């Protein structure tokens, strides 16, 4: 049975769908922050350029280069989070923020997963500039585990978002 189309008069948010971009972009930024803070700084498993010749972490020059690259990466993540805040403010002014926590949490998790999948495919596999564990001899298993975990994060977030969207 086809779903009835809701006209502008019966839809919440003045006929517009609830804003999804703020939470999704926030999730992307937070995914990058957790990667950078946890894997780069706290665990020191890798840095942005640690699997490159010039980014060799066993040299001072390599560590300096990686510190700069990690800082640029964190700056980009900061811009994503600021962008998410601007989108949220705009959506709030338009009356388009859903009250359903599952809607927002699902999108944050989905954005986090998407960011890490793209980062893992591009940086780990395509460019090979670093791997999840650069300090081990066989990093592929860690890279694949990272991708798998983030596919689960994306799928779980998407399901949560869809539940919240149906109720919102």
C-alpha positions as YAML, in Angstrom:
chain: A
units: angstrom
residues:
- id: 1
  name: UNK
  ca: [0.00, 0.00, 0.00]
- id: 2
  name: UNK
  ca: [1.57, 3.33, -1.04]
- id: 3
  name: UNK
  ca: [2.27, 5.90, 1.63]
- id: 4
  name: UNK
  ca: [0.07, 8.93, 1.58]
- id: 5
  name: UNK
  ca: [1.86, 12.06, 0.55]
- id: 6
  name: UNK
  ca: [1.81, 14.70, 3.22]
- id: 7
  name: UNK
  ca: [1.08, 18.15, 1.95]
- id: 8
  name: UNK
  ca: [2.77, 21.24, 3.32]
- id: 9
  name: UNK
  ca: [-0.10, 21.93, 5.67]
- id: 10
  name: UNK
  ca: [0.23, 18.58, 7.49]
- id: 11
  name: UNK
  ca: [4.01, 18.28, 7.58]
- id: 12
  name: UNK
  ca: [6.00, 19.64, 10.50]
- id: 13
  name: UNK
  ca: [8.72, 22.23, 9.91]
- id: 14
  name: UNK
  ca: [6.57, 24.40, 7.64]
- id: 15
  name: UNK
  ca: [6.44, 21.79, 4.87]
- id: 16
  name: UNK
  ca: [10.21, 21.29, 4.85]
- id: 17
  name: UNK
  ca: [11.92, 18.08, 6.00]
- id: 18
  name: UNK
  ca: [13.83, 18.19, 9.28]
- id: 19
  name: UNK
  ca: [17.44, 19.29, 8.83]
- id: 20
  name: UNK
  ca: [19.81, 16.32, 8.59]
- id: 21
  name: UNK
  ca: [23.04, 18.06, 7.60]
- id: 22
  name: UNK
  ca: [23.97, 19.55, 11.00]
- id: 23
  name: UNK
  ca: [24.16, 16.20, 12.80]
- id: 24
  name: UNK
  ca: [25.75, 14.39, 9.84]
- id: 25
  name: UNK
  ca: [28.49, 17.00, 9.41]
- id: 26
  name: UNK
  ca: [29.03, 17.08, 13.18]
- id: 27
  name: UNK
  ca: [29.50, 13.29, 13.11]
- id: 28
  name: UNK
  ca: [32.09, 13.62, 10.35]
- id: 29
  name: UNK
  ca: [34.04, 16.16, 12.38]
- id: 30
  name: UNK
  ca: [33.84, 14.11, 15.57]
- id: 31
  name: UNK
  ca: [34.94, 10.97, 13.73]
- id: 32
  name: UNK
  ca: [38.03, 12.82, 12.54]
- id: 33
  name: UNK
  ca: [38.71, 14.28, 15.98]
- id: 34
  name: UNK
  ca: [38.51, 10.86, 17.66]
- id: 35
  name: UNK
  ca: [40.79, 9.37, 14.99]
- id: 36
  name: UNK
  ca: [43.31, 12.18, 15.37]
- id: 37
  name: UNK
  ca: [43.24, 12.43, 19.14]
- id: 38
  name: UNK
  ca: [43.04, 8.70, 19.93]
- id: 39
  name: UNK
  ca: [45.07, 7.07, 17.14]
- id: 40
  name: UNK
  ca: [47.51, 9.89, 16.32]
- id: 41
  name: UNK
  ca: [48.19, 11.45, 19.70]
- id: 42
  name: UNK
  ca: [47.24, 9.16, 22.58]
- id: 43
  name: UNK
  ca: [47.99, 5.71, 21.15]
- id: 44
  name: UNK
  ca: [50.49, 7.04, 18.56]
- id: 45
  name: UNK
  ca: [49.66, 4.18, 16.18]
- id: 46
  name: UNK
  ca: [50.07, 6.45, 13.16]
- id: 47
  name: UNK
  ca: [50.22, 10.05, 11.98]
- id: 48
  name: UNK
  ca: [48.94, 11.58, 8.75]
- id: 49
  name: UNK
  ca: [52.12, 10.87, 6.78]
- id: 50
  name: UNK
  ca: [53.76, 8.17, 8.88]
- id: 51
  name: UNK
  ca: [53.85, 5.58, 6.07]
- id: 52
  name: UNK
  ca: [55.75, 7.89, 3.71]
- id: 53
  name: UNK
  ca: [59.50, 8.26, 3.31]
- id: 54
  name: UNK
  ca: [59.55, 11.93, 4.36]
- id: 55
  name: UNK
  ca: [57.13, 11.25, 7.24]
- id: 56
  name: UNK
  ca: [59.29, 8.58, 8.90]
- id: 57
  name: UNK
  ca: [58.45, 8.93, 12.60]
- id: 58
  name: UNK
  ca: [61.93, 7.74, 13.62]
- id: 59
  name: UNK
  ca: [63.46, 11.05, 12.51]
- id: 60
  name: UNK
  ca: [63.01, 14.54, 13.94]
- id: 61
  name: UNK
  ca: [62.19, 15.91, 10.47]
- id: 62
  name: UNK
  ca: [59.57, 13.18, 10.00]
- id: 63
  name: UNK
  ca: [57.98, 13.90, 13.37]
- id: 64
  name: UNK
  ca: [57.93, 17.63, 12.60]
- id: 65
  name: UNK
  ca: [56.25, 16.98, 9.24]
- id: 66
  name: UNK
  ca: [53.69, 14.67, 10.86]
- id: 67
  name: UNK
  ca: [52.98, 17.18, 13.63]
- id: 68
  name: UNK
  ca: [52.22, 19.80, 10.98]
- id: 69
  name: UNK
  ca: [50.09, 17.38, 8.92]
- id: 70
  name: UNK
  ca: [48.18, 16.21, 12.02]
- id: 71
  name: UNK
  ca: [47.58, 19.86, 12.97]
- id: 72
  name: UNK
  ca: [46.20, 20.63, 9.51]
- id: 73
  name: UNK
  ca: [43.97, 17.55, 9.78]
- id: 74
  name: UNK
  ca: [42.66, 18.69, 13.19]
- id: 75
  name: UNK
  ca: [42.06, 22.17, 11.75]
- id: 76
  name: UNK
  ca: [39.92, 20.66, 8.99]
- id: 77
  name: UNK
  ca: [37.95, 18.69, 11.59]
- id: 78
  name: UNK
  ca: [37.44, 21.88, 13.59]
- id: 79
  name: UNK
  ca: [36.05, 23.55, 10.46]
- id: 80
  name: UNK
  ca: [33.60, 20.65, 10.00]
- id: 81
  name: UNK
  ca: [32.36, 21.04, 13.59]
- id: 82
  name: UNK
  ca: [32.04, 24.83, 13.21]
- id: 83
  name: UNK
  ca: [30.19, 24.26, 9.92]
- id: 84
  name: UNK
  ca: [27.85, 21.84, 11.70]
- id: 85
  name: UNK
  ca: [27.16, 24.48, 14.38]
- id: 86
  name: UNK
  ca: [26.34, 27.07, 11.72]
- id: 87
  name: UNK
  ca: [24.02, 24.60, 9.96]
- id: 88
  name: UNK
  ca: [22.32, 23.79, 13.28]
- id: 89
  name: UNK
  ca: [21.77, 27.46, 14.08]
- id: 90
  name: UNK
  ca: [20.32, 28.05, 10.63]
- id: 91
  name: UNK
  ca: [18.06, 24.99, 10.92]
- id: 92
  name: UNK
  ca: [16.92, 26.11, 14.38]
- id: 93
  name: UNK
  ca: [16.00, 29.55, 13.05]
- id: 94
  name: UNK
  ca: [14.00, 27.85, 10.30]
- id: 95
  name: UNK
  ca: [12.26, 25.64, 12.86]
- id: 96
  name: UNK
  ca: [13.70, 22.51, 11.19]
- id: 97
  name: UNK
  ca: [15.43, 20.73, 14.08]
- id: 98
  name: UNK
  ca: [13.79, 17.43, 14.91]
- id: 99
  name: UNK
  ca: [13.14, 16.80, 18.60]
- id: 100
  name: UNK
  ca: [13.83, 13.07, 18.19]
- id: 101
  name: UNK
  ca: [17.20, 12.13, 19.71]
- id: 102
  name: UNK
  ca: [17.45, 9.02, 17.49]
- id: 103
  name: UNK
  ca: [17.25, 11.24, 14.41]
- id: 104
  name: UNK
  ca: [20.30, 13.26, 15.49]
- id: 105
  name: UNK
  ca: [22.29, 10.45, 17.13]
- id: 106
  name: UNK
  ca: [21.80, 8.23, 14.10]
- id: 107
  name: UNK
  ca: [23.05, 10.95, 11.77]
- id: 108
  name: UNK
  ca: [26.07, 11.68, 13.99]
- id: 109
  name: UNK
  ca: [27.01, 7.97, 13.96]
- id: 110
  name: UNK
  ca: [26.39, 7.72, 10.20]
- id: 111
  name: UNK
  ca: [28.53, 10.82, 9.53]
- id: 112
  name: UNK
  ca: [31.27, 9.42, 11.76]
- id: 113
  name: UNK
  ca: [31.20, 6.11, 9.88]
- id: 114
  name: UNK
  ca: [31.17, 7.75, 6.44]
- id: 115
  name: UNK
  ca: [34.11, 9.98, 7.31]
- id: 116
  name: UNK
  ca: [36.20, 7.07, 8.55]
- id: 117
  name: UNK
  ca: [35.28, 4.85, 5.59]
- id: 118
  name: UNK
  ca: [36.31, 7.55, 3.11]
- id: 119
  name: UNK
  ca: [39.46, 8.38, 5.12]
- id: 120
  name: UNK
  ca: [40.33, 4.68, 5.39]
- id: 121
  name: UNK
  ca: [39.82, 3.99, 1.70]
- id: 122
  name: UNK
  ca: [41.66, 7.12, 0.52]
- id: 123
  name: UNK
  ca: [44.53, 7.45, 3.04]
- id: 124
  name: UNK
  ca: [45.07, 3.80, 3.99]
- id: 125
  name: UNK
  ca: [44.36, 2.01, 0.71]
- id: 126
  name: UNK
  ca: [44.51, 4.40, -2.25]
- id: 127
  name: UNK
  ca: [47.30, 6.79, -1.17]
- id: 128
  name: UNK
  ca: [48.95, 4.53, 1.42]
- id: 129
  name: UNK
  ca: [50.17, 7.54, 3.43]
- id: 130
  name: UNK
  ca: [49.38, 5.81, 6.73]
- id: 131
  name: UNK
  ca: [47.65, 2.74, 8.10]
- id: 132
  name: UNK
  ca: [45.72, 2.17, 11.32]
- id: 133
  name: UNK
  ca: [48.83, 0.51, 12.77]
- id: 134
  name: UNK
  ca: [52.02, 1.70, 11.08]
- id: 135
  name: UNK
  ca: [54.06, 0.17, 13.87]
- id: 136
  name: UNK
  ca: [53.25, -3.42, 12.84]
- id: 137
  name: UNK
  ca: [54.49, -5.50, 9.93]
- id: 138
  name: UNK
  ca: [51.05, -6.41, 8.48]
- id: 139
  name: UNK
  ca: [48.76, -3.39, 8.64]
- id: 140
  name: UNK
  ca: [46.11, -4.66, 6.19]
- id: 141
  name: UNK
  ca: [44.15, -6.58, 8.85]
- id: 142
  name: UNK
  ca: [43.96, -3.45, 11.03]
- id: 143
  name: UNK
  ca: [42.88, -1.35, 8.03]
- id: 144
  name: UNK
  ca: [40.14, -3.84, 7.11]
- id: 145
  name: UNK
  ca: [38.99, -4.05, 10.73]
- id: 146
  name: UNK
  ca: [38.79, -0.24, 10.83]
- id: 147
  name: UNK
  ca: [36.71, -0.21, 7.65]
- id: 148
  name: UNK
  ca: [34.44, -3.00, 8.93]
- id: 149
  name: UNK
  ca: [33.86, -1.27, 12.25]
- id: 150
  name: UNK
  ca: [32.90, 1.92, 10.45]
- id: 151
  name: UNK
  ca: [30.53, 0.13, 8.07]
- id: 152
  name: UNK
  ca: [28.76, -1.18, 11.19]
- id: 153
  name: UNK
  ca: [28.78, 2.36, 12.66]
- id: 154
  name: UNK
  ca: [27.29, 3.75, 9.44]
- id: 155
  name: UNK
  ca: [24.62, 1.03, 9.18]
- id: 156
  name: UNK
  ca: [23.64, 1.27, 12.85]
- id: 157
  name: UNK
  ca: [23.52, 5.05, 12.66]
- id: 158
  name: UNK
  ca: [21.41, 4.94, 9.51]
- id: 159
  name: UNK
  ca: [18.91, 2.53, 11.10]
- id: 160
  name: UNK
  ca: [18.68, 4.72, 14.20]
- id: 161
  name: UNK
  ca: [18.18, 7.81, 12.02]
- id: 162
  name: UNK
  ca: [15.40, 6.11, 10.03]
- id: 163
  name: UNK
  ca: [13.60, 5.15, 13.28]
- id: 164
  name: UNK
  ca: [13.84, 8.73, 14.49]
- id: 165
  name: UNK
  ca: [12.73, 10.10, 11.12]
- id: 166
  name: UNK
  ca: [9.60, 7.94, 11.15]
- id: 167
  name: UNK
  ca: [8.66, 9.15, 14.63]
- id: 168
  name: UNK
  ca: [9.74, 12.76, 14.12]
...
